[in-house]
Amino acid sequence: MSNDMIQLLVLAGIAIFLILRLKNVLGTREGFEKPPLADPAATDAAQSKRQSFEVIEGGADRDIIDHVDEDSEAAKALANMKRVEPSFGVSDFLEGARGAYEMILMGFERGEMENIEAFLSDEVKEAFASVFAERADKGLLVEASFVGVRELTLQDAEFNQTTNEAEVTVRFVGELTSVVRDSAGDIIEGDPNTIKRQKDVWTFARVMGSDDPNWQLVATGE
């Protein structure tokens, strides 16, 4: 056998060896391979899992459960308020209540009915007017300055699905300075340099879905 023939056989053997090694390492692919068909059972399970995840991810309305227990009657009432008026937000309402508390409390302390009467129900308006009249009869003057709201808690909520009337009860802990002066100008109660803490439980009401966006104070307590 000639030397050329021997060299050819050796090269051919090396080539076959390399091909076998490549097949073992990379596997075999022939043209474009379609992805394997999905197992129907596995697909259904994955879809179900994805749907469950979406429900968990959406979860309960944080705007509600950040303020009341998820399974409470108050939570159901707030959810119904949102159903009737989708733009209603509990957190937004509470921010508005914070401002209303300062405005109404200072209006009451200073006897300035004209500034707050639009935000009072007829019953509360009459109660305030009675206090103002008693002060006037005794010649008393209240001087007050609002410091801030120390605490604000949504205490309860109710919703009448027949009339769409909503009531939200909020507990406030406010801080203010207040003195009462007699007709001579002498202080008979309070200290202008002492901050006092005042606790109030107020109930606001409104017909959800109505054109009037204002809530009215319908009840006060401690």
Tab-separated table of C-alpha atoms in Angstrom:
chain	number	residue	atom	x	y	z
A	1	MET	CA	0.000	0.000	0.000
A	2	SER	CA	1.417	3.382	-0.976
A	3	ASN	CA	2.184	6.118	1.517
A	4	ASP	CA	-0.533	8.359	-0.036
A	5	MET	CA	-3.184	5.714	0.571
A	6	ILE	CA	-2.092	5.274	4.172
A	7	GLN	CA	-2.285	9.049	4.830
A	8	LEU	CA	-5.773	9.190	3.292
A	9	LEU	CA	-7.015	6.390	5.538
A	10	VAL	CA	-5.575	8.098	8.610
A	11	LEU	CA	-7.250	11.421	7.770
A	12	ALA	CA	-10.553	9.667	7.126
A	13	GLY	CA	-10.338	7.974	10.537
A	14	ILE	CA	-9.677	11.284	12.285
A	15	ALA	CA	-12.641	12.891	10.531
A	16	ILE	CA	-15.006	10.086	11.590
A	17	PHE	CA	-13.757	10.363	15.197
A	18	LEU	CA	-14.395	14.129	15.290
A	19	ILE	CA	-17.913	13.722	13.857
A	20	LEU	CA	-18.819	11.152	16.512
A	21	ARG	CA	-17.508	13.399	19.302
A	22	LEU	CA	-19.515	16.397	18.038
A	23	LYS	CA	-22.702	14.324	17.903
A	24	ASN	CA	-22.201	13.231	21.491
A	25	VAL	CA	-21.609	16.775	22.746
A	26	LEU	CA	-24.109	18.841	20.712
A	27	GLY	CA	-26.776	16.326	19.906
A	28	THR	CA	-28.424	16.078	16.523
A	29	ARG	CA	-30.567	18.756	14.918
A	30	GLU	CA	-32.053	18.558	11.478
A	31	GLY	CA	-33.159	21.862	10.061
A	32	PHE	CA	-35.774	23.935	11.976
A	33	GLU	CA	-37.196	22.073	14.950
A	34	LYS	CA	-40.671	22.899	16.225
A	35	PRO	CA	-40.987	23.295	19.984
A	36	PRO	CA	-42.331	20.220	21.759
A	37	LEU	CA	-46.121	20.055	22.090
A	38	ALA	CA	-47.344	21.157	25.496
A	39	ASP	CA	-49.010	18.650	27.760
A	40	PRO	CA	-52.690	19.710	27.975
A	41	ALA	CA	-52.860	18.809	31.653
A	42	ALA	CA	-49.748	20.836	32.410
A	43	THR	CA	-51.110	23.785	30.408
A	44	ASP	CA	-54.391	23.777	32.346
A	45	ALA	CA	-52.526	23.603	35.643
A	46	ALA	CA	-50.256	26.498	34.672
A	47	GLN	CA	-53.216	28.607	33.551
A	48	SER	CA	-55.081	27.886	36.775
A	49	LYS	CA	-52.003	28.802	38.791
A	50	ARG	CA	-51.607	32.030	36.824
A	51	GLN	CA	-55.242	32.987	37.412
A	52	SER	CA	-54.898	32.266	41.116
A	53	PHE	CA	-51.796	34.430	41.243
A	54	GLU	CA	-53.615	37.284	39.547
A	55	VAL	CA	-56.388	37.143	42.163
A	56	ILE	CA	-53.852	37.120	44.974
A	57	GLU	CA	-51.840	39.879	43.336
A	58	GLY	CA	-54.929	42.104	42.973
A	59	GLY	CA	-56.058	41.197	46.467
A	60	ALA	CA	-58.497	43.153	48.570
A	61	ASP	CA	-58.928	46.894	48.167
A	62	ARG	CA	-56.055	48.370	50.176
A	63	ASP	CA	-57.833	51.715	50.245
A	64	ILE	CA	-60.452	50.010	52.424
A	65	ILE	CA	-58.563	47.417	54.457
A	66	ASP	CA	-55.864	49.905	55.422
A	67	HIS	CA	-58.541	51.515	57.610
A	68	VAL	CA	-60.998	48.764	58.641
A	69	ASP	CA	-60.947	44.974	58.970
A	70	GLU	CA	-61.429	43.205	55.650
A	71	ASP	CA	-64.430	41.119	56.768
A	72	SER	CA	-66.152	43.841	58.789
A	73	GLU	CA	-69.529	45.393	58.036
A	74	ALA	CA	-67.746	48.725	57.670
A	75	ALA	CA	-65.590	47.285	54.865
A	76	LYS	CA	-68.693	46.041	53.057
A	77	ALA	CA	-70.321	49.446	53.426
A	78	LEU	CA	-67.262	51.231	52.023
A	79	ALA	CA	-67.117	48.786	49.102
A	80	ASN	CA	-70.761	49.544	48.303
A	81	MET	CA	-70.026	53.264	48.404
A	82	LYS	CA	-67.296	52.712	45.812
A	83	ARG	CA	-69.621	50.604	43.711
A	84	VAL	CA	-72.127	53.468	43.502
A	85	GLU	CA	-69.435	56.154	43.170
A	86	PRO	CA	-66.188	54.701	41.753
A	87	SER	CA	-64.311	57.963	42.261
A	88	PHE	CA	-64.794	57.740	46.044
A	89	GLY	CA	-61.601	57.001	47.962
A	90	VAL	CA	-61.451	56.228	51.682
A	91	SER	CA	-58.006	57.759	52.137
A	92	ASP	CA	-59.087	60.855	50.211
A	93	PHE	CA	-62.202	61.120	52.387
A	94	LEU	CA	-60.139	60.951	55.564
A	95	GLU	CA	-57.827	63.698	54.339
A	96	GLY	CA	-60.907	65.811	53.674
A	97	ALA	CA	-62.270	64.929	57.116
A	98	ARG	CA	-59.009	66.112	58.676
A	99	GLY	CA	-59.451	69.536	57.078
A	100	ALA	CA	-63.163	69.631	57.919
A	101	TYR	CA	-62.399	68.843	61.563
A	102	GLU	CA	-60.129	71.856	61.902
A	103	MET	CA	-62.522	74.165	60.079
A	104	ILE	CA	-65.652	73.086	61.980
A	105	LEU	CA	-63.956	72.861	65.384
A	106	MET	CA	-62.483	76.342	65.060
A	107	GLY	CA	-65.780	77.686	63.746
A	108	PHE	CA	-67.515	76.252	66.812
A	109	GLU	CA	-64.902	77.520	69.266
A	110	ARG	CA	-64.992	81.030	67.811
A	111	GLY	CA	-68.744	81.138	67.235
A	112	GLU	CA	-68.386	81.666	63.472
A	113	MET	CA	-71.476	79.857	62.212
A	114	GLU	CA	-71.431	81.497	58.764
A	115	ASN	CA	-68.165	79.749	57.892
A	116	ILE	CA	-69.323	76.227	58.696
A	117	GLU	CA	-73.123	75.987	58.409
A	118	ALA	CA	-72.985	74.519	54.875
A	119	PHE	CA	-71.155	71.504	56.336
A	120	LEU	CA	-73.594	70.884	59.206
A	121	SER	CA	-76.858	68.965	59.255
A	122	ASP	CA	-79.890	70.837	60.584
A	123	GLU	CA	-79.668	69.013	63.941
A	124	VAL	CA	-75.994	69.836	64.475
A	125	LYS	CA	-76.550	73.392	63.291
A	126	GLU	CA	-79.286	73.856	65.914
A	127	ALA	CA	-77.069	72.404	68.651
A	128	PHE	CA	-74.214	74.748	67.735
A	129	ALA	CA	-76.555	77.749	67.580
A	130	SER	CA	-77.847	76.938	71.053
A	131	VAL	CA	-74.297	76.959	72.466
A	132	PHE	CA	-73.533	80.246	70.709
A	133	ALA	CA	-76.679	81.829	72.151
A	134	GLU	CA	-75.799	80.663	75.677
A	135	ARG	CA	-72.330	82.150	75.403
A	136	ALA	CA	-73.756	85.433	74.207
A	137	ASP	CA	-76.244	85.553	77.096
A	138	LYS	CA	-73.379	85.089	79.574
A	139	GLY	CA	-71.104	87.528	77.784
A	140	LEU	CA	-68.465	84.874	77.169
A	141	LEU	CA	-65.873	84.948	74.428
A	142	VAL	CA	-63.772	81.959	73.336
A	143	GLU	CA	-60.325	82.460	71.876
A	144	ALA	CA	-58.854	79.352	70.283
A	145	SER	CA	-55.936	78.353	68.087
A	146	PHE	CA	-55.694	75.011	66.311
A	147	VAL	CA	-52.425	73.081	66.702
A	148	GLY	CA	-53.106	69.916	64.728
A	149	VAL	CA	-54.687	66.480	64.517
A	150	ARG	CA	-52.746	63.999	66.605
A	151	GLU	CA	-54.841	60.953	65.701
A	152	LEU	CA	-57.459	60.152	63.090
A	153	THR	CA	-59.208	56.786	62.875
A	154	LEU	CA	-62.083	55.533	60.754
A	155	GLN	CA	-64.311	53.996	63.409
A	156	ASP	CA	-67.363	52.823	61.457
A	157	ALA	CA	-69.193	53.072	58.134
A	158	GLU	CA	-72.767	52.362	57.075
A	159	PHE	CA	-74.463	52.401	53.687
A	160	ASN	CA	-78.152	52.305	52.778
A	161	GLN	CA	-78.403	50.553	49.414
A	162	THR	CA	-81.978	51.781	48.951
A	163	THR	CA	-81.282	55.495	49.349
A	164	ASN	CA	-77.491	55.416	48.650
A	165	GLU	CA	-76.975	57.392	51.856
A	166	ALA	CA	-73.572	56.829	53.394
A	167	GLU	CA	-72.395	57.522	56.925
A	168	VAL	CA	-68.760	57.413	58.028
A	169	THR	CA	-67.776	57.813	61.673
A	170	VAL	CA	-64.311	59.157	62.439
A	171	ARG	CA	-62.503	59.472	65.738
A	172	PHE	CA	-60.293	62.535	66.090
A	173	VAL	CA	-57.742	63.496	68.697
A	174	GLY	CA	-57.025	67.158	68.149
A	175	GLU	CA	-54.701	69.592	69.862
A	176	LEU	CA	-55.490	73.270	70.418
A	177	THR	CA	-55.121	76.178	72.800
A	178	SER	CA	-58.311	77.710	74.122
A	179	VAL	CA	-59.377	80.269	76.710
A	180	VAL	CA	-62.764	81.593	77.761
A	181	ARG	CA	-63.012	85.261	78.695
A	182	ASP	CA	-65.832	87.004	80.513
A	183	SER	CA	-67.396	90.295	79.510
A	184	ALA	CA	-64.583	92.143	81.272
A	185	GLY	CA	-61.966	90.304	79.226
A	186	ASP	CA	-60.660	88.244	82.112
A	187	ILE	CA	-59.777	84.586	81.537
A	188	ILE	CA	-62.152	82.340	83.454
A	189	GLU	CA	-61.142	79.069	81.816
A	190	GLY	CA	-58.095	77.716	79.963
A	191	ASP	CA	-54.531	78.865	79.404
A	192	PRO	CA	-53.312	80.470	76.157
A	193	ASN	CA	-49.894	78.846	76.642
A	194	THR	CA	-51.106	75.311	77.307
A	195	ILE	CA	-51.964	72.896	74.530
A	196	LYS	CA	-54.965	70.777	75.401
A	197	ARG	CA	-55.937	67.512	73.765
A	198	GLN	CA	-59.513	67.073	72.618
A	199	LYS	CA	-61.189	63.794	71.614
A	200	ASP	CA	-64.175	63.799	69.265
A	201	VAL	CA	-66.171	61.163	67.420
A	202	TRP	CA	-67.924	62.690	64.419
A	203	THR	CA	-70.246	61.134	61.882
A	204	PHE	CA	-70.365	62.505	58.337
A	205	ALA	CA	-73.127	61.702	55.857
A	206	ARG	CA	-73.700	62.084	52.138
A	207	VAL	CA	-75.784	60.575	49.335
A	208	MET	CA	-73.321	58.719	47.117
A	209	GLY	CA	-73.569	59.451	43.413
A	210	SER	CA	-75.220	62.828	43.991
A	211	ASP	CA	-74.038	66.060	42.382
A	212	ASP	CA	-73.203	67.600	45.750
A	213	PRO	CA	-69.678	66.455	46.709
A	214	ASN	CA	-69.840	67.830	50.272
A	215	TRP	CA	-70.194	65.614	53.317
A	216	GLN	CA	-72.167	67.006	56.256
A	217	LEU	CA	-71.501	66.545	59.947
A	218	VAL	CA	-74.624	64.792	61.265
A	219	ALA	CA	-73.574	63.685	64.771
A	220	THR	CA	-70.931	64.519	67.370
A	221	GLY	CA	-69.750	62.638	70.428
A	222	GLU	CA	-66.721	61.801	72.515
